mmCIF file of C-alpha atoms and ligand atoms in Angstrom:
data_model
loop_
_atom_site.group_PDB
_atom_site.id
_atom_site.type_symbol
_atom_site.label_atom_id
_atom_site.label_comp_id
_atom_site.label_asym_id
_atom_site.label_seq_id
_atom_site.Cartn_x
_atom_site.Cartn_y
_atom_site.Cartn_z
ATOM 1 C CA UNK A 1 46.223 -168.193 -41.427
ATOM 2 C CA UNK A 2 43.938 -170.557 -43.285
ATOM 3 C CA UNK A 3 45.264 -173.725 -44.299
ATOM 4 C CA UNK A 4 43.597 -173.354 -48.056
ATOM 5 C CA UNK A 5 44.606 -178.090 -47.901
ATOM 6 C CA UNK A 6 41.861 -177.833 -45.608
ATOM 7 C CA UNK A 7 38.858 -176.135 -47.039
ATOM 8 C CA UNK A 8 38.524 -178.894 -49.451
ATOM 9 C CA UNK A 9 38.038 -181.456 -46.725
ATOM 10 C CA UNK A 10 34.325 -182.159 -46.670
ATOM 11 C CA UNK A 11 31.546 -184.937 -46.245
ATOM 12 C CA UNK A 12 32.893 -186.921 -49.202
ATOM 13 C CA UNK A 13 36.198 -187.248 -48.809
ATOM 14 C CA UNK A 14 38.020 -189.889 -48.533
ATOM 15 C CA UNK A 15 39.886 -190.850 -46.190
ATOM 16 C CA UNK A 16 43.801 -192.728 -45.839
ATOM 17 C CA UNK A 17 46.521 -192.817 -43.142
ATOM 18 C CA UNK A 18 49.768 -193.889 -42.513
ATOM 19 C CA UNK A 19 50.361 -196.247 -39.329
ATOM 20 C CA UNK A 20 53.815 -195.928 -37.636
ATOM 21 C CA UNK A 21 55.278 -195.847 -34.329
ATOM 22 C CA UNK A 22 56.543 -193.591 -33.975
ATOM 23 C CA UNK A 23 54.979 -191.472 -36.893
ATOM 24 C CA UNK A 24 55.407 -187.794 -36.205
ATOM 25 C CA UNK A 25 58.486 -187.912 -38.311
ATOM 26 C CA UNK A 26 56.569 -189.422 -41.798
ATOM 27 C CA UNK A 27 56.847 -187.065 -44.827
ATOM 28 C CA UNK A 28 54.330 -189.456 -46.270
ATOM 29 C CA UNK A 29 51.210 -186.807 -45.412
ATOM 30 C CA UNK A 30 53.417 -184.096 -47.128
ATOM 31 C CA UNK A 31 53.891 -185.842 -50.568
ATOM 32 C CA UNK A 32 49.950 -187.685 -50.850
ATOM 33 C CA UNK A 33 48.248 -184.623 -49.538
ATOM 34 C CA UNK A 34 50.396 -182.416 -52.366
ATOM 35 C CA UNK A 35 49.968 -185.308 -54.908
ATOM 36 C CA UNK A 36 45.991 -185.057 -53.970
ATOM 37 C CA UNK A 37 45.165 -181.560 -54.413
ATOM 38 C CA UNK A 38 47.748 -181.422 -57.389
ATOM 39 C CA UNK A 39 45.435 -183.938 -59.157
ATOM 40 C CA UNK A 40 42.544 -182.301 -57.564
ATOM 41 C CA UNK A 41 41.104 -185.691 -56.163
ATOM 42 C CA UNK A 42 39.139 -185.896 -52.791
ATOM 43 C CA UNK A 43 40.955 -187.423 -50.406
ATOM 44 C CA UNK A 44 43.210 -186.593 -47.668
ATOM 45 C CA UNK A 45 45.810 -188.400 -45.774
ATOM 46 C CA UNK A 46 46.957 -188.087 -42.345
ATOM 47 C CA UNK A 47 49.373 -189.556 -39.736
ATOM 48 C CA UNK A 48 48.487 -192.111 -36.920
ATOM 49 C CA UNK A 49 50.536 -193.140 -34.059
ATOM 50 C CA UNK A 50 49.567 -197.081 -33.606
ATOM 51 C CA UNK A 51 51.363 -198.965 -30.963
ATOM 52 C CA UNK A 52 52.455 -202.616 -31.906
ATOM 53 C CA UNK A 53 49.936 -204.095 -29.609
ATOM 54 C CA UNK A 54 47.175 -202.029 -31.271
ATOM 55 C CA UNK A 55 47.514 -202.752 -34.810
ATOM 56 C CA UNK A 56 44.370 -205.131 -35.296
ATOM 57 C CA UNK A 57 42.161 -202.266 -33.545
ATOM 58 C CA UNK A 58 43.815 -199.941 -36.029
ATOM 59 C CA UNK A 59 42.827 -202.113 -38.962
ATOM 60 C CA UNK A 60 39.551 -202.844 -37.405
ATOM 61 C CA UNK A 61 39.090 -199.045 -37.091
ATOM 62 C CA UNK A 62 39.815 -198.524 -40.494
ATOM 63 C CA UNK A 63 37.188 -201.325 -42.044
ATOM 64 C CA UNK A 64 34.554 -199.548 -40.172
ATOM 65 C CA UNK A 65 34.905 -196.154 -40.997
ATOM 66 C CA UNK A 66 35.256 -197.217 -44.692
ATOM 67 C CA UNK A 67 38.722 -195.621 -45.278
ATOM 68 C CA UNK A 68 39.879 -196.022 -48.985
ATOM 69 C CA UNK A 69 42.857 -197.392 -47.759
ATOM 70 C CA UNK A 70 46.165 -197.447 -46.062
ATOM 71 C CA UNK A 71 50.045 -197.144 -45.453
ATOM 72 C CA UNK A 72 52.311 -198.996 -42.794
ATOM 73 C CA UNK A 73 55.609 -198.011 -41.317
ATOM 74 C CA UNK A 74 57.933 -199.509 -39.048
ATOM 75 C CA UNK A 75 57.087 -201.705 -36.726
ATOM 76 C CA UNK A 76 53.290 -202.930 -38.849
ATOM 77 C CA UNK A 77 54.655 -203.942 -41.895
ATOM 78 C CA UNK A 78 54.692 -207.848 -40.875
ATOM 79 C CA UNK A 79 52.369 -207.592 -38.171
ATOM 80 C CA UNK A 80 49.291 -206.489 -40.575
ATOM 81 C CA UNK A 81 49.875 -209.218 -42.907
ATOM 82 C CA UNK A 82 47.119 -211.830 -41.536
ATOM 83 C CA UNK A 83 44.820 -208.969 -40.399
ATOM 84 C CA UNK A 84 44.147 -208.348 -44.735
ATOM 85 C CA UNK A 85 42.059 -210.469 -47.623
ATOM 86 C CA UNK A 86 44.597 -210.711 -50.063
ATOM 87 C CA UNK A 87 48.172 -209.851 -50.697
ATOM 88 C CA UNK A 88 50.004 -208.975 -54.498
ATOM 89 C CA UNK A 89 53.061 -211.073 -55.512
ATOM 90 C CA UNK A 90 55.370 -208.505 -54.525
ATOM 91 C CA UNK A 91 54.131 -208.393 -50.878
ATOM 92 C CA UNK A 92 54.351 -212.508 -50.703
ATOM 93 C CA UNK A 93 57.238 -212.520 -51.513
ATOM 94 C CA UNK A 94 58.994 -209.971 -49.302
ATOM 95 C CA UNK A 95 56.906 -210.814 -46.903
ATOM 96 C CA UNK A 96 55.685 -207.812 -45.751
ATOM 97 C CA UNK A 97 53.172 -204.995 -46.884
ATOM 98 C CA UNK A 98 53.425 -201.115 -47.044
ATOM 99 C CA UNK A 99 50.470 -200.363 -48.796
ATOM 100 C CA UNK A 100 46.647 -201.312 -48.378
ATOM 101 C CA UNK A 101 43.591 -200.457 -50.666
ATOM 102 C CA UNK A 102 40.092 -201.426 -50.346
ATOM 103 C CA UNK A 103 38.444 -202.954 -53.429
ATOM 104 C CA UNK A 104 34.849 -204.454 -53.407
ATOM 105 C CA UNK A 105 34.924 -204.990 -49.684
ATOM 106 C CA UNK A 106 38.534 -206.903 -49.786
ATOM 107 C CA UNK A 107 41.479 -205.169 -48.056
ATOM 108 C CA UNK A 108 44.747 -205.728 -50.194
ATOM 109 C CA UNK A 109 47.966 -205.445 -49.318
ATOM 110 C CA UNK A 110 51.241 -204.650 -51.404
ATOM 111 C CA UNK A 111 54.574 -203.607 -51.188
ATOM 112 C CA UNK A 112 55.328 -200.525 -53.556
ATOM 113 C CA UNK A 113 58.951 -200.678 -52.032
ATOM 114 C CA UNK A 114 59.357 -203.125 -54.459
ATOM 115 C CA UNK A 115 57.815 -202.030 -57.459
ATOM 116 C CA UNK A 116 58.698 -198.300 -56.589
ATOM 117 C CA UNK A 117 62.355 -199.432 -57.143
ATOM 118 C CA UNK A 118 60.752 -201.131 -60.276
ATOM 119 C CA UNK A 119 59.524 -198.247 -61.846
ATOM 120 C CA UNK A 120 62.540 -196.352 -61.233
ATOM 121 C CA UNK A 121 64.734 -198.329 -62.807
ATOM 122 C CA UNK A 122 62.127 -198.239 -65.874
ATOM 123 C CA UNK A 123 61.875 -195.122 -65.991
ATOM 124 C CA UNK A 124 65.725 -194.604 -65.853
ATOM 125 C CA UNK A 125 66.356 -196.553 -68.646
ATOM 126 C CA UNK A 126 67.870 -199.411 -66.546
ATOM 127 C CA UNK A 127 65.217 -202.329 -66.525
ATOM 128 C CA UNK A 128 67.228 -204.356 -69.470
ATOM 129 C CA UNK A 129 65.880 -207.651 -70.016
ATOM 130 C CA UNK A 130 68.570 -210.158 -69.849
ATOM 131 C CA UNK A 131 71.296 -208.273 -68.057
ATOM 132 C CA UNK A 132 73.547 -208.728 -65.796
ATOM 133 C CA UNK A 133 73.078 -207.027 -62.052
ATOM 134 C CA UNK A 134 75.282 -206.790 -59.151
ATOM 135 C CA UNK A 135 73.809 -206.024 -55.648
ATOM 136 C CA UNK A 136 75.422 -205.049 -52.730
ATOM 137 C CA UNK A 137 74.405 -205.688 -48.861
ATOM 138 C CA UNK A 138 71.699 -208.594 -48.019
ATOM 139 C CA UNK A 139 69.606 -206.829 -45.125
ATOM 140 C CA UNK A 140 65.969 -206.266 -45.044
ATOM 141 C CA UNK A 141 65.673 -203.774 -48.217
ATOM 142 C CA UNK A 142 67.896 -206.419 -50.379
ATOM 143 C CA UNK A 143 64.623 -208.693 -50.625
ATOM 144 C CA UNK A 144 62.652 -206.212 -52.758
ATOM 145 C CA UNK A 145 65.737 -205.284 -55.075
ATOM 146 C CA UNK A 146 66.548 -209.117 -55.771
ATOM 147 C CA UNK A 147 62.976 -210.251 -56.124
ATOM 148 C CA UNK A 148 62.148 -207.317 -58.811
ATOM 149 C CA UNK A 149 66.228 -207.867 -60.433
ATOM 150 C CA UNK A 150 65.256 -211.842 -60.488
ATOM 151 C CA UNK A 151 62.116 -210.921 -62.866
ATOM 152 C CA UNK A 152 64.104 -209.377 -65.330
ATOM 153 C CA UNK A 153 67.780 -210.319 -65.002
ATOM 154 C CA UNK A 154 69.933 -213.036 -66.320
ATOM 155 C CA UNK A 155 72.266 -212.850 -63.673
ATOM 156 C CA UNK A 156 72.325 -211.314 -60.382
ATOM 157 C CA UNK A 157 75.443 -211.507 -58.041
ATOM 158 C CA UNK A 158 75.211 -210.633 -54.399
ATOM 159 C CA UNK A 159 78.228 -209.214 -52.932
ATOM 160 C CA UNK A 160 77.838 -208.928 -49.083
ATOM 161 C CA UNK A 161 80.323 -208.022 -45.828
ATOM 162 C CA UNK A 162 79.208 -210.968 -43.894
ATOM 163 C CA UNK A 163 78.758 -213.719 -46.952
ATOM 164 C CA UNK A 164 76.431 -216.277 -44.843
ATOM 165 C CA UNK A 165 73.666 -213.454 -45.371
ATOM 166 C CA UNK A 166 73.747 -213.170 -48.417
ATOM 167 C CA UNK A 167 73.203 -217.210 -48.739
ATOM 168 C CA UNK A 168 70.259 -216.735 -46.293
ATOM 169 C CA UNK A 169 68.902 -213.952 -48.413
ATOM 170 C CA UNK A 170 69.094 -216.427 -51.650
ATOM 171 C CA UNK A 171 67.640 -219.416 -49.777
ATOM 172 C CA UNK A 172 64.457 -217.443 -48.492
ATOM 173 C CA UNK A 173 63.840 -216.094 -52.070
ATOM 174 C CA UNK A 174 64.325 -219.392 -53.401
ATOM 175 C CA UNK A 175 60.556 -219.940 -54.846
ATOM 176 C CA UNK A 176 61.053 -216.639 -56.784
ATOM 177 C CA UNK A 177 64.223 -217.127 -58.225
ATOM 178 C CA UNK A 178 62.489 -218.040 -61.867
ATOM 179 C CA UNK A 179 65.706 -218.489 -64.505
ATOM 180 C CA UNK A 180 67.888 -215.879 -62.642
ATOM 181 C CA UNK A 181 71.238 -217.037 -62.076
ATOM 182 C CA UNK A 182 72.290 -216.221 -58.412
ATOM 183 C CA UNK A 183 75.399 -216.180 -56.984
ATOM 184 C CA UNK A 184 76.700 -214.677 -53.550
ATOM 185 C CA UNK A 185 80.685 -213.313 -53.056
ATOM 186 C CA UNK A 186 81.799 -211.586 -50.099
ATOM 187 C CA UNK A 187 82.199 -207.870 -50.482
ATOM 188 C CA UNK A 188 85.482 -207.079 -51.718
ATOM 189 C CA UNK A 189 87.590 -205.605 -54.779
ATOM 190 C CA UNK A 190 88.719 -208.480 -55.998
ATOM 191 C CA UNK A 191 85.612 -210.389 -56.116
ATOM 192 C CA UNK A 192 83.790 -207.342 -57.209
ATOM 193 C CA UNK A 193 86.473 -206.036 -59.862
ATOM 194 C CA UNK A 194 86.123 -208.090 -62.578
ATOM 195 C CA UNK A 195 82.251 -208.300 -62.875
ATOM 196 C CA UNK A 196 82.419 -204.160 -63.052
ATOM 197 C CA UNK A 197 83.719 -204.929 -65.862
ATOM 198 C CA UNK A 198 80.539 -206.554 -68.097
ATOM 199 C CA UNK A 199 77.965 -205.664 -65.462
ATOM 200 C CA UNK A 200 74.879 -203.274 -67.058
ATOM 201 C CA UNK A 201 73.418 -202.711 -63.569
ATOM 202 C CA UNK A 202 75.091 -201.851 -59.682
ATOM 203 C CA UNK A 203 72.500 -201.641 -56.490
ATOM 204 C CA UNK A 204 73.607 -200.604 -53.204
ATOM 205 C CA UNK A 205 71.478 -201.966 -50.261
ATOM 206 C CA UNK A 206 74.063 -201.489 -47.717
ATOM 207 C CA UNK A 207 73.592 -198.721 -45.440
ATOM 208 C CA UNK A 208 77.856 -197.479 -46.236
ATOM 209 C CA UNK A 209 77.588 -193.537 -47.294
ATOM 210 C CA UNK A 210 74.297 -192.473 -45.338
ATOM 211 C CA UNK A 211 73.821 -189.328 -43.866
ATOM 212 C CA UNK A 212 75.969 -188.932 -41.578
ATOM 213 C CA UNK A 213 78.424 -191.045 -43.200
ATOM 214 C CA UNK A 214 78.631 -189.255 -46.482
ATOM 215 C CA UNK A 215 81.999 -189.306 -47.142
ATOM 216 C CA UNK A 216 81.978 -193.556 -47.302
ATOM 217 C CA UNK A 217 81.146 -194.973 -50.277
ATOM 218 C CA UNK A 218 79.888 -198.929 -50.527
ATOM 219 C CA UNK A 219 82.260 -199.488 -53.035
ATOM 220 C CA UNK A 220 85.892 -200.892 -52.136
ATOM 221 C CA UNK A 221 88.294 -198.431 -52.951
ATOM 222 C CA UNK A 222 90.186 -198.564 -55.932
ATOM 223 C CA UNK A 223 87.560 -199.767 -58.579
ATOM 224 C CA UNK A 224 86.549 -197.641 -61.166
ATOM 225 C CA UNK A 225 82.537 -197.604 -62.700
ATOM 226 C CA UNK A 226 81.886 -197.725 -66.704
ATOM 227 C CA UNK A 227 79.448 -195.718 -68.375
ATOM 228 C CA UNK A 228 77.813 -199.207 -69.629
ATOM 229 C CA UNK A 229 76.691 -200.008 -66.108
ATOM 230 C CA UNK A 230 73.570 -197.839 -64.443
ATOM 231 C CA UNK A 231 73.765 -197.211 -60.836
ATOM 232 C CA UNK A 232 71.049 -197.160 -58.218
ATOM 233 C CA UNK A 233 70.862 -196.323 -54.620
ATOM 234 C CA UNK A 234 68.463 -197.117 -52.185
ATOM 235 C CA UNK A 235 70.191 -194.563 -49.631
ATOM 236 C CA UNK A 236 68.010 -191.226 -49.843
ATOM 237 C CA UNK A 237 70.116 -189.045 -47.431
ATOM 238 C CA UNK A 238 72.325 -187.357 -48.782
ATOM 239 C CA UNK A 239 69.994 -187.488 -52.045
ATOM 240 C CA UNK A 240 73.462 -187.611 -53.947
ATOM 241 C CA UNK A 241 75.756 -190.175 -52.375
ATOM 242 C CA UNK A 242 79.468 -190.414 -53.259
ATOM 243 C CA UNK A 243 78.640 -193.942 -55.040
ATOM 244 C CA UNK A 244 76.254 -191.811 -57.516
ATOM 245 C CA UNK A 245 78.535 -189.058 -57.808
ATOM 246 C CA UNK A 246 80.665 -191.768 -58.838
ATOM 247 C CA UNK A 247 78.447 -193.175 -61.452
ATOM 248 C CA UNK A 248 77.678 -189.152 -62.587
ATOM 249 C CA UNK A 249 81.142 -189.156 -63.241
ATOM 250 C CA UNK A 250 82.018 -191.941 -65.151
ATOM 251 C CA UNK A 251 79.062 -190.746 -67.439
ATOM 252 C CA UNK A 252 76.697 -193.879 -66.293
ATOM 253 C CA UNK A 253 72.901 -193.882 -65.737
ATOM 254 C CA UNK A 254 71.860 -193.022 -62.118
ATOM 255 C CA UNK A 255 69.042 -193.468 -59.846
ATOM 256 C CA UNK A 256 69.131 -192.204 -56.168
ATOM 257 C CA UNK A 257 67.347 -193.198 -53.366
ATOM 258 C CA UNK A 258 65.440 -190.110 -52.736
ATOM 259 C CA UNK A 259 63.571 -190.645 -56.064
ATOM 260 C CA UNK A 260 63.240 -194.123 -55.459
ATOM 261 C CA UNK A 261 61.274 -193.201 -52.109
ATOM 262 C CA UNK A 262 59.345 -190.762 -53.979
ATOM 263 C CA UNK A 263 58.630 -193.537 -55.910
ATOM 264 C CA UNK A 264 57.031 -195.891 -53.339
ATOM 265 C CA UNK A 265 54.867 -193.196 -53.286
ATOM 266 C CA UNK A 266 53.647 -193.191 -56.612
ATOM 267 C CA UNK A 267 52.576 -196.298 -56.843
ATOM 268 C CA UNK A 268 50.574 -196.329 -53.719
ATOM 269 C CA UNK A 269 49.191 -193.271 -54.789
ATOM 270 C CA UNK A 270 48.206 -195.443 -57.971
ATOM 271 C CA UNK A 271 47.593 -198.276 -56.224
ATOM 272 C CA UNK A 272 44.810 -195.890 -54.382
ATOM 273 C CA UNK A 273 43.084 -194.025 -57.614
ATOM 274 C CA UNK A 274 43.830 -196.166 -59.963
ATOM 275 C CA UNK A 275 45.859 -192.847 -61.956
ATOM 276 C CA UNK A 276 49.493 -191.654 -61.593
ATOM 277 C CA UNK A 277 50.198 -188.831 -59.292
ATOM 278 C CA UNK A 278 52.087 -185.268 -60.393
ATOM 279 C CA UNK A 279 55.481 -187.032 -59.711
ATOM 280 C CA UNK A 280 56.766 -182.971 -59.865
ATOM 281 C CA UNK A 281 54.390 -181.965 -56.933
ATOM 282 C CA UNK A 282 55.166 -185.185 -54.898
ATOM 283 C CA UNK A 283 58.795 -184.166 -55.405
ATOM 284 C CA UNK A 284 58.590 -180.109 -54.456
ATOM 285 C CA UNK A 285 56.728 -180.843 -51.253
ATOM 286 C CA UNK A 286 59.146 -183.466 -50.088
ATOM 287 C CA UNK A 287 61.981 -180.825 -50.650
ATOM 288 C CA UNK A 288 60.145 -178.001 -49.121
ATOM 289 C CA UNK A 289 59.479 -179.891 -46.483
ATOM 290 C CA UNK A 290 62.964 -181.393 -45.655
ATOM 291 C CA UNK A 291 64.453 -177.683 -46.032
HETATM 292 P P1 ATR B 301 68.282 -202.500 -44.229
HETATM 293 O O1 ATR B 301 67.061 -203.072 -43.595
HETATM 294 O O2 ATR B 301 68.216 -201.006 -44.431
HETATM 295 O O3 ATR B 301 68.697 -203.210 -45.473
HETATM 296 P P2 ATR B 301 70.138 -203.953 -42.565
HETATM 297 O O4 ATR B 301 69.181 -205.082 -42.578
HETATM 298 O O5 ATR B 301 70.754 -203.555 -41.271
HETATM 299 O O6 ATR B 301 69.460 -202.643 -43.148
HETATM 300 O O7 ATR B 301 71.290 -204.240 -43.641
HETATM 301 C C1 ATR B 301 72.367 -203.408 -43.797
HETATM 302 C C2 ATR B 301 73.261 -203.929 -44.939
HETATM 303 O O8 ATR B 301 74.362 -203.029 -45.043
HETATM 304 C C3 ATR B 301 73.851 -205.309 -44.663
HETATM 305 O O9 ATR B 301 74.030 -205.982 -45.889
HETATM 306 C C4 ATR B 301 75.209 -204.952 -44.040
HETATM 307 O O10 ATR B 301 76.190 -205.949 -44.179
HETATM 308 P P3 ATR B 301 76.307 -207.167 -43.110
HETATM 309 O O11 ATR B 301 75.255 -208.167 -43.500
HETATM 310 O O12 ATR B 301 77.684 -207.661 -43.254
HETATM 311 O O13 ATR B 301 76.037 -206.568 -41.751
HETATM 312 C C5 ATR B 301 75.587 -203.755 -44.857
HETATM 313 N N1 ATR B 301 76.566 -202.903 -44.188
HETATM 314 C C6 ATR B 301 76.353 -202.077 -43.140
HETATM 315 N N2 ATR B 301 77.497 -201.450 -42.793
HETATM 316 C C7 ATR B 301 78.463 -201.897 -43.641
HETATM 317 C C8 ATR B 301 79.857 -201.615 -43.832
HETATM 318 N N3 ATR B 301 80.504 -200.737 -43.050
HETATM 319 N N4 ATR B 301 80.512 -202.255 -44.819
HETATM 320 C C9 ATR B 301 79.874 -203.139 -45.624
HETATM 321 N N5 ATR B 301 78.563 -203.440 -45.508
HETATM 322 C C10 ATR B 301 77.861 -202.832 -44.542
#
């Protein structure tokens, strides 16, 4: 059968890849390759395997075969940091990078993690200047979601199992707090409770209600959502966790994690060409390819 991707491969494409080990697993060839041809732009994107040890060769590799760019996956994302020219805001302040381009013989490095969740919160009506967020969990993908709610919240209260990690969390953000409030509380229905009550925004960080947990939900039992405050969730599998179902039902905004990873997507893909990708195409491959 001929692969019709392929035929458009020629001497002037250009090239990208995503490093990761292990790799085999990435969708992220599936959804840039789709976004690619549906924009009918010239490059193509594959998927490396780069041990840990081998990531300066990898970047090395990559400077002199004049690659427009690339992505990193687990374990590169720190690693890669001094091995670049230049890193956004974003990436300095999470501390570690997901996406690389090439400009005018500079490699820079970002993290659309961050402003994926960003746009998707724009584009779902839920960016509100001056509101009040609550965020729940403090692990690793916490740092983007309070660094992009700091920018445009009032308030931001982090609710957390073990509370001493959310106070580490707000101490190693500390030079991008800006005029956020921040306050941590341990995770819990009476802490949580009353701030459901005027909150305009709930993120879940936490990891309760993944696939194949579906049936948990982050949420202590026993508290009900309004249809004044949006919901987002970074978890992506099940695409429809119980905690959006939740929100669904009490009639409030939503945003799930799978669009949110489509998302990181689209802004590398911008952060690439300098356009936005067919968002629609991104999204069909990634289902076809997950069914
Ligand atoms: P990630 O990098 O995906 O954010 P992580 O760093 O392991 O993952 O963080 C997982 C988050 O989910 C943490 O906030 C964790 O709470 P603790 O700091 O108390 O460990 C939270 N989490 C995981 N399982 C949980 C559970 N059963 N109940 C409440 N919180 C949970």
């Amino acid at each position: 059968m001929v692969n019709r991707d392929l035929l458009r491969i020629s001497g002037t494409t250009k090239a990208l890849a995503i490093f990761g080990h292990p790799v085999s697993h990435s969708l992220s060839p599936v959804i840039h390759n789709a976004a690619f041809s549906a924009a009918g732009l010239d490059y193509c994107y594959l998927a490396l395997d780069v041990f840990p040890e081998d990531i300066a060769k990898a970047v090395d590799g990559v400077k002199a075969m004049h690659f427009a760019g690339f992505t990193l996956t687990a374990p590169h994302k720190q690693t890669v940091i001094p091995l670049l020219d230049e890193l956004t805001p974003e990436a300095q302040a999470i501390g570690a990078v997901n996406t690389v381009v090439e400009k005018d013989g500079r490699w820079i490095g970002t993290n659309t993690d961050a402003t994926g969740f960003r746009h998707q919160l724009q584009l779902a009506g839920m960016y509100r200047k001056g509101m009040k967020a609550l965020m729940l969990g403090s692990g690793g993908a916490a740092r983007a979601v309070l660094y992009i709610l700091s920018q445009v919240a009032s308030e931001v209260i982090i609710f957390n199992r073990t509370l001493s990690k959310a106070e580490q969390l707000m101490e190693s953000l500390a030079p991008f707090q800006g005029n956020c409030k921040w306050s941590a509380l341990p995770l819990e229905k009476a802490t949580i409770g009353p701030h459901l009550e005027d909150a305009s925004l709930l993120v879940n960080t936490t990891s309760v209600g993944m696939h194949p947990d579906e049936a948990s939900c982050p949420l202590p039992e026993g508290l009900a959502l309004r249809s004044s405050c949006g919901v987002a969730d970074l978890i992506y599998s099940p695409p429809k966790t119980r905690l959006i179902q939740m929100a669904e039902a009490a009639g409030a905004k939503a945003a799930s994690g799978f669009d949110m990873l489509l998302y990181q997507g689209v802004d590398a893909f911008t952060f690439w060409t300098g356009v936005e990708p067919d968002f629609e195409a991104m999204k069909a491959a990634l289902q076809k390819a997950r069914s």
